Amino acid sequence: MNEYDPKATMLGPTLADATGKDFIDGRGRRWLAVGKITPKDIDVARFEQERISAEYRTPPEPDARTLSVRSLAEKLRPRRLVGEYEYLLEEPDYEVAERVLAMDEAPPTDAYEAVDEAQKPEFVVPPIDDRVRLNTTQVFPASANAYLSQTCTATMIGPSTAVCAAHCFYQNGWITSRSITFGANTTAPTAPFGSFLADSVTLPGAWNINEWDWDFAVLEFSPSRPNLGRQTGWFGTAQNFNGRHTIIGYPVDKPVPSSWTASGRFTASPGSRYEHDIDIVSGNSGGGAYHVDDLRVAGIQSTQWRNPTRVWNEVRRWDSVTYNFFHAYGNWPRS
């Protein structure tokens, strides 16, 4: 099996190609133009709050690596939003599925720009609310996290690529997204890197509205902003359950948009998920949970749940599925 060429063009259609016509990408894959979309105005934070009041957590699906190549390829078959048009990969990408199944653990990638020690907050142990506001949001690591107008968070993991949750962009149809602002703040500078939209948003076809094991999305800002990450910095990635992890995001119970950070531990690992005790609320969805020592994202904040005895939070863990999906449908990793 050939290795990926990091210099190859891996992007599907981008804003420059948003003509509503079928598109052949740099790897010879055909993307079918589904049509022009009519996005829905959904406040993602309100959706999350209503869901946690109405639902109990259903058992997670078996680990994706237990699926057959065909089944996994079907679930991962991507849909992509580019401008006002939706595109669908013509055929399931069996090569990506094969790479997932052949990979025991996602290899680590490195962060760009070290943490300024003066910006690192001290944490207390939950259940105390340990969230700390980050006021210098133009400085890494806050700068590598973005406020999304539909009340979500995104986190840079490469020069032009960010992680987010699929439910921030798609719920039985695409959701209106008016702006993405890295380092957003209620005080000046309110948008230190500007406000804009992603060149493309790509998510697995298995996601629709509550398929939580597939709740991840690739945000690409290349080629329109190929060096965005050089300005914001970015986090590395790693498959890592152990140690303390931090989430920086834009919770809706605080002044919006203001950047808050909290840390804690992953407490269980059911299926494709990590349960955790990090203090997050609606608005944090999509943000990367990164290890406090090596700055590598190990999960994407996804959901909050309750049952008659407890309430808990979950990230979609970083693994061979997410690694290969981002590698195939984004311009990532690339330095």
Coordinates of C-alpha atoms in Angstrom, one line a residue, residues 29-332:
R29 CA -11.7 11.1 -7.1
R30 CA -15.0 12.3 -8.6
W31 CA -17.2 14.5 -6.4
L32 CA -20.8 14.6 -7.5
A33 CA -22.5 18.0 -7.2
V34 CA -25.6 17.2 -5.2
G35 CA -27.0 20.7 -5.7
K36 CA -27.4 24.1 -4.1
I37 CA -28.3 24.0 -0.4
T38 CA -30.8 25.9 1.7
P39 CA -29.1 26.1 5.1
K40 CA -31.2 25.9 8.3
D41 CA -30.9 28.5 11.0
I42 CA -30.2 26.4 14.1
D43 CA -28.7 27.5 17.4
V44 CA -26.5 24.6 18.1
A45 CA -26.2 25.4 21.8
R46 CA -30.0 25.4 22.2
F47 CA -30.2 22.1 20.3
E48 CA -27.6 20.6 22.7
Q49 CA -29.5 21.9 25.7
E50 CA -32.8 20.5 24.5
R51 CA -31.2 17.1 23.7
I52 CA -29.6 16.6 27.1
S53 CA -33.0 17.3 28.7
A54 CA -34.8 14.8 26.5
E55 CA -32.4 11.9 25.8
Y56 CA -30.3 9.3 27.6
R57 CA -27.1 8.1 26.1
T58 CA -27.6 5.2 23.8
P59 CA -24.9 2.5 23.9
P60 CA -22.0 3.4 21.6
E61 CA -21.5 1.5 18.4
P62 CA -18.7 -1.1 18.3
D63 CA -15.3 0.3 17.4
A64 CA -15.2 1.2 13.7
R65 CA -12.2 -1.1 13.3
T66 CA -14.4 -4.1 13.8
L67 CA -16.3 -3.2 10.6
S68 CA -15.6 -4.7 7.2
V69 CA -13.8 -2.6 4.6
R70 CA -17.0 -2.2 2.7
S71 CA -19.1 -1.1 5.7
L72 CA -16.5 1.3 7.0
A73 CA -16.0 2.8 3.6
E74 CA -19.8 3.4 3.3
K75 CA -20.0 5.1 6.7
L76 CA -17.0 7.3 5.9
R77 CA -18.1 8.2 2.4
P78 CA -17.8 12.0 2.8
R79 CA -20.2 14.8 2.0
R80 CA -18.7 18.2 1.5
L81 CA -20.1 21.8 1.7
V82 CA -18.3 24.3 -0.5
G83 CA -19.9 27.7 -0.6
E84 CA -23.6 27.1 -1.4
Y85 CA -23.1 23.7 -3.0
E86 CA -23.1 20.2 -1.5
Y87 CA -20.8 17.5 -3.0
L88 CA -20.7 13.8 -2.4
L89 CA -17.9 11.5 -3.2
E90 CA -19.1 9.3 -6.1
E91 CA -17.8 6.0 -4.7
P92 CA -16.9 4.9 -1.2
D93 CA -13.2 5.4 -0.6
Y94 CA -12.0 1.9 0.1
E95 CA -8.4 3.0 0.3
V96 CA -9.2 5.1 3.3
A97 CA -11.1 2.3 5.0
E98 CA -8.2 -0.1 4.4
R99 CA -5.8 2.4 5.9
V100 CA -8.0 2.7 9.0
L101 CA -8.1 -1.1 9.5
A102 CA -4.4 -1.5 8.9
M103 CA -3.5 1.2 11.5
D104 CA -3.4 0.0 15.2
E105 CA -3.0 3.6 16.5
A106 CA -3.0 7.0 14.9
P107 CA 0.6 8.3 14.7
P108 CA 1.2 11.6 16.5
T109 CA 1.6 14.9 14.8
D110 CA 3.3 18.0 16.3
A111 CA 2.0 21.3 17.4
Y112 CA 3.2 24.6 16.0
E113 CA 4.4 27.3 18.5
A114 CA 5.0 26.6 22.1
V115 CA 2.8 27.6 24.9
D116 CA 3.7 30.9 26.5
E117 CA 4.1 29.9 30.1
A118 CA 2.7 33.2 31.3
Q119 CA -0.6 32.3 29.7
K120 CA -0.9 28.9 31.3
P121 CA -3.6 28.9 34.0
E122 CA -3.5 26.9 37.2
F123 CA -6.3 24.4 37.6
V124 CA -8.2 23.1 40.6
V125 CA -9.7 19.7 40.8
P126 CA -13.4 19.3 39.7
P127 CA -16.2 19.4 40.8
I128 CA -15.3 23.0 41.3
D129 CA -15.9 25.0 38.2
D130 CA -12.2 25.5 37.1
R131 CA -12.8 27.5 34.0
V132 CA -10.4 30.4 33.4
R133 CA -11.0 33.2 31.0
L134 CA -8.2 33.8 28.4
N135 CA -8.0 37.5 27.7
T136 CA -5.1 37.5 25.3
T137 CA -6.8 35.5 22.6
Q138 CA -4.5 36.6 19.9
V139 CA -1.7 34.5 21.7
F140 CA -1.3 30.8 21.4
P141 CA -3.0 28.5 22.5
A142 CA -6.2 30.6 22.6
S143 CA -5.5 31.9 19.1
A144 CA -5.8 28.4 17.6
N145 CA -9.4 28.1 18.7
A146 CA -12.3 29.7 16.9
Y147 CA -15.8 30.9 17.7
L148 CA -18.4 29.8 15.2
S149 CA -21.5 31.9 14.7
Q150 CA -23.8 28.8 15.2
T151 CA -22.4 28.6 18.8
C152 CA -19.6 26.1 18.4
T153 CA -15.8 25.9 18.7
A154 CA -13.2 24.8 16.1
T155 CA -9.5 24.0 16.7
M156 CA -6.6 24.3 14.3
I157 CA -4.4 21.1 13.9
G158 CA -2.4 22.2 10.8
P159 CA -1.5 25.2 8.7
S160 CA -4.9 25.2 7.0
T161 CA -7.0 22.5 8.8
A162 CA -9.2 22.6 11.8
V163 CA -11.3 20.0 13.7
C164 CA -14.9 20.5 14.6
A165 CA -18.0 18.4 15.4
A166 CA -20.3 17.3 12.6
H167 CA -23.4 18.3 14.5
C168 CA -22.2 22.0 14.4
F169 CA -22.7 21.9 10.6
Y170 CA -25.3 19.3 9.7
Q171 CA -28.5 18.1 11.3
N172 CA -30.8 16.5 8.7
G173 CA -29.4 19.2 6.4
W174 CA -26.8 21.8 6.5
I175 CA -26.8 24.5 9.2
T176 CA -26.3 28.2 8.5
S177 CA -22.7 29.3 9.3
R178 CA -22.1 33.0 9.0
S179 CA -18.6 33.4 10.4
I180 CA -15.6 31.6 11.9
T181 CA -13.4 33.8 14.1
F182 CA -10.1 32.6 15.6
G183 CA -9.1 34.2 18.8
A184 CA -12.6 35.9 19.1
N185 CA -13.1 38.1 22.1
T186 CA -15.6 40.6 23.5
T187 CA -12.8 43.1 24.0
A188 CA -10.3 44.4 21.5
P189 CA -8.9 42.9 19.4
T190 CA -12.3 41.2 18.8
A191 CA -11.2 39.3 15.7
P192 CA -7.4 39.4 15.6
F193 CA -7.2 37.3 12.5
G194 CA -10.4 38.4 10.8
S195 CA -13.8 36.6 10.4
F196 CA -14.5 34.3 7.4
L197 CA -15.8 30.9 6.4
A198 CA -14.0 27.7 5.7
D199 CA -13.1 26.9 2.1
S200 CA -14.8 23.5 2.7
V201 CA -16.5 21.5 5.4
T202 CA -16.3 17.7 5.1
L203 CA -18.0 15.1 7.3
P204 CA -18.6 11.4 7.2
G205 CA -21.7 10.3 5.4
A206 CA -22.8 8.1 8.4
W207 CA -23.5 11.4 10.3
N208 CA -27.0 12.8 10.1
I209 CA -28.3 14.0 13.4
N210 CA -27.5 11.6 16.3
E211 CA -24.9 9.1 15.0
W212 CA -22.5 10.3 17.7
D213 CA -19.6 7.9 16.8
W214 CA -19.3 9.8 13.5
D215 CA -19.5 13.3 15.0
F216 CA -16.4 14.9 13.5
A217 CA -15.8 17.4 10.6
V218 CA -12.8 18.6 8.6
L219 CA -12.6 22.4 8.2
E220 CA -10.2 23.4 5.4
F221 CA -9.1 27.0 4.9
S222 CA -6.7 26.2 2.0
P223 CA -6.2 27.5 -0.6
S224 CA -7.8 30.9 0.3
R225 CA -5.9 31.0 3.6
P226 CA -3.2 28.4 3.2
N227 CA -1.1 29.9 6.0
L228 CA -3.8 30.6 8.6
G229 CA -2.1 28.2 11.0
R230 CA 1.1 30.2 10.8
Q231 CA -0.7 33.1 12.3
T232 CA -2.9 31.2 14.9
G233 CA -0.6 28.3 15.7
W234 CA -1.9 24.8 15.7
F235 CA -2.1 21.7 18.0
G236 CA -0.7 18.4 17.2
T237 CA -2.8 15.2 17.4
A238 CA -2.3 11.9 19.2
Q239 CA -4.3 8.9 20.3
N240 CA -3.9 9.3 24.1
F241 CA -6.3 8.4 26.9
N242 CA -3.9 9.1 29.8
G243 CA -3.0 12.3 31.7
R244 CA -4.7 15.7 31.9
H245 CA -6.4 17.3 28.9
T246 CA -7.5 20.8 28.3
I247 CA -10.4 22.3 26.2
I248 CA -10.4 25.9 25.1
G249 CA -13.7 27.1 23.8
Y250 CA -16.6 29.5 23.7
P251 CA -19.3 28.5 26.3
V252 CA -22.7 30.1 26.0
D253 CA -23.1 30.7 29.8
K254 CA -20.2 33.3 29.6
P255 CA -20.1 36.6 27.6
V256 CA -20.2 35.6 23.9
P257 CA -17.7 35.4 22.4
S258 CA -15.2 34.9 25.2
S259 CA -12.5 32.2 25.4
W260 CA -12.4 29.9 28.4
T261 CA -10.2 27.1 29.3
A262 CA -10.6 24.1 31.7
S263 CA -8.8 20.8 32.2
G264 CA -9.5 17.4 33.6
R265 CA -9.1 13.7 32.7
F266 CA -10.7 11.2 30.4
T267 CA -12.5 8.8 32.7
A268 CA -13.8 6.0 30.4
S269 CA -13.4 4.9 26.8
P270 CA -16.6 3.4 25.4
G271 CA -16.3 2.6 21.7
S272 CA -15.1 5.6 19.8
R273 CA -15.7 8.0 22.7
Y274 CA -13.8 9.2 25.8
E275 CA -15.9 10.2 28.7
H276 CA -14.3 13.1 30.7
D277 CA -14.7 15.4 33.7
I278 CA -13.6 18.6 32.0
D279 CA -15.9 21.6 32.8
I280 CA -17.6 22.3 29.4
V281 CA -21.1 23.5 28.4
S282 CA -22.9 24.2 25.1
G283 CA -20.7 26.3 22.9
N284 CA -17.6 24.1 23.5
S285 CA -18.7 21.5 21.0
G286 CA -16.1 21.0 18.2
G287 CA -13.2 22.1 20.3
G288 CA -10.1 19.9 20.6
A289 CA -9.2 18.3 23.9
Y290 CA -5.4 18.5 24.0
H291 CA -2.9 17.0 26.4
V292 CA -1.5 19.6 28.7
D293 CA 2.1 18.4 28.2
D294 CA 2.5 17.8 24.5
L295 CA -0.3 20.0 23.0
R296 CA -1.7 17.1 21.0
V297 CA -5.5 16.9 20.5
A298 CA -6.8 13.5 21.6
G299 CA -10.5 14.2 21.2
I300 CA -13.2 16.5 19.7
Q301 CA -15.8 17.7 22.1
S302 CA -19.1 16.2 21.1
T303 CA -21.8 15.7 23.7
Q304 CA -23.1 15.9 27.2
W305 CA -25.3 13.2 28.6
R306 CA -27.4 12.3 31.7
N307 CA -29.0 9.3 33.2
P308 CA -30.9 9.0 36.5
T309 CA -27.7 9.0 38.5
R310 CA -25.2 11.2 36.7
V311 CA -24.3 13.8 34.0
W312 CA -21.1 13.4 32.0
N313 CA -19.3 14.8 28.9
E314 CA -17.9 13.0 25.9
V315 CA -15.4 13.7 23.1
R316 CA -15.1 11.8 19.9
R317 CA -11.7 10.3 20.5
W318 CA -8.9 10.8 18.0
D319 CA -8.0 7.5 16.4
S320 CA -7.1 5.8 13.1
V321 CA -10.6 6.7 11.8
T322 CA -10.3 10.4 12.3
Y323 CA -6.6 10.5 11.4
N324 CA -7.2 8.9 8.0
F325 CA -10.4 10.8 7.3
F326 CA -8.6 14.1 7.9
H327 CA -5.6 12.9 5.9
A328 CA -7.8 12.0 3.0
Y329 CA -10.2 14.9 2.8
G330 CA -8.1 17.8 4.1
N331 CA -4.8 19.3 3.2
W332 CA -3.3 17.8 6.3

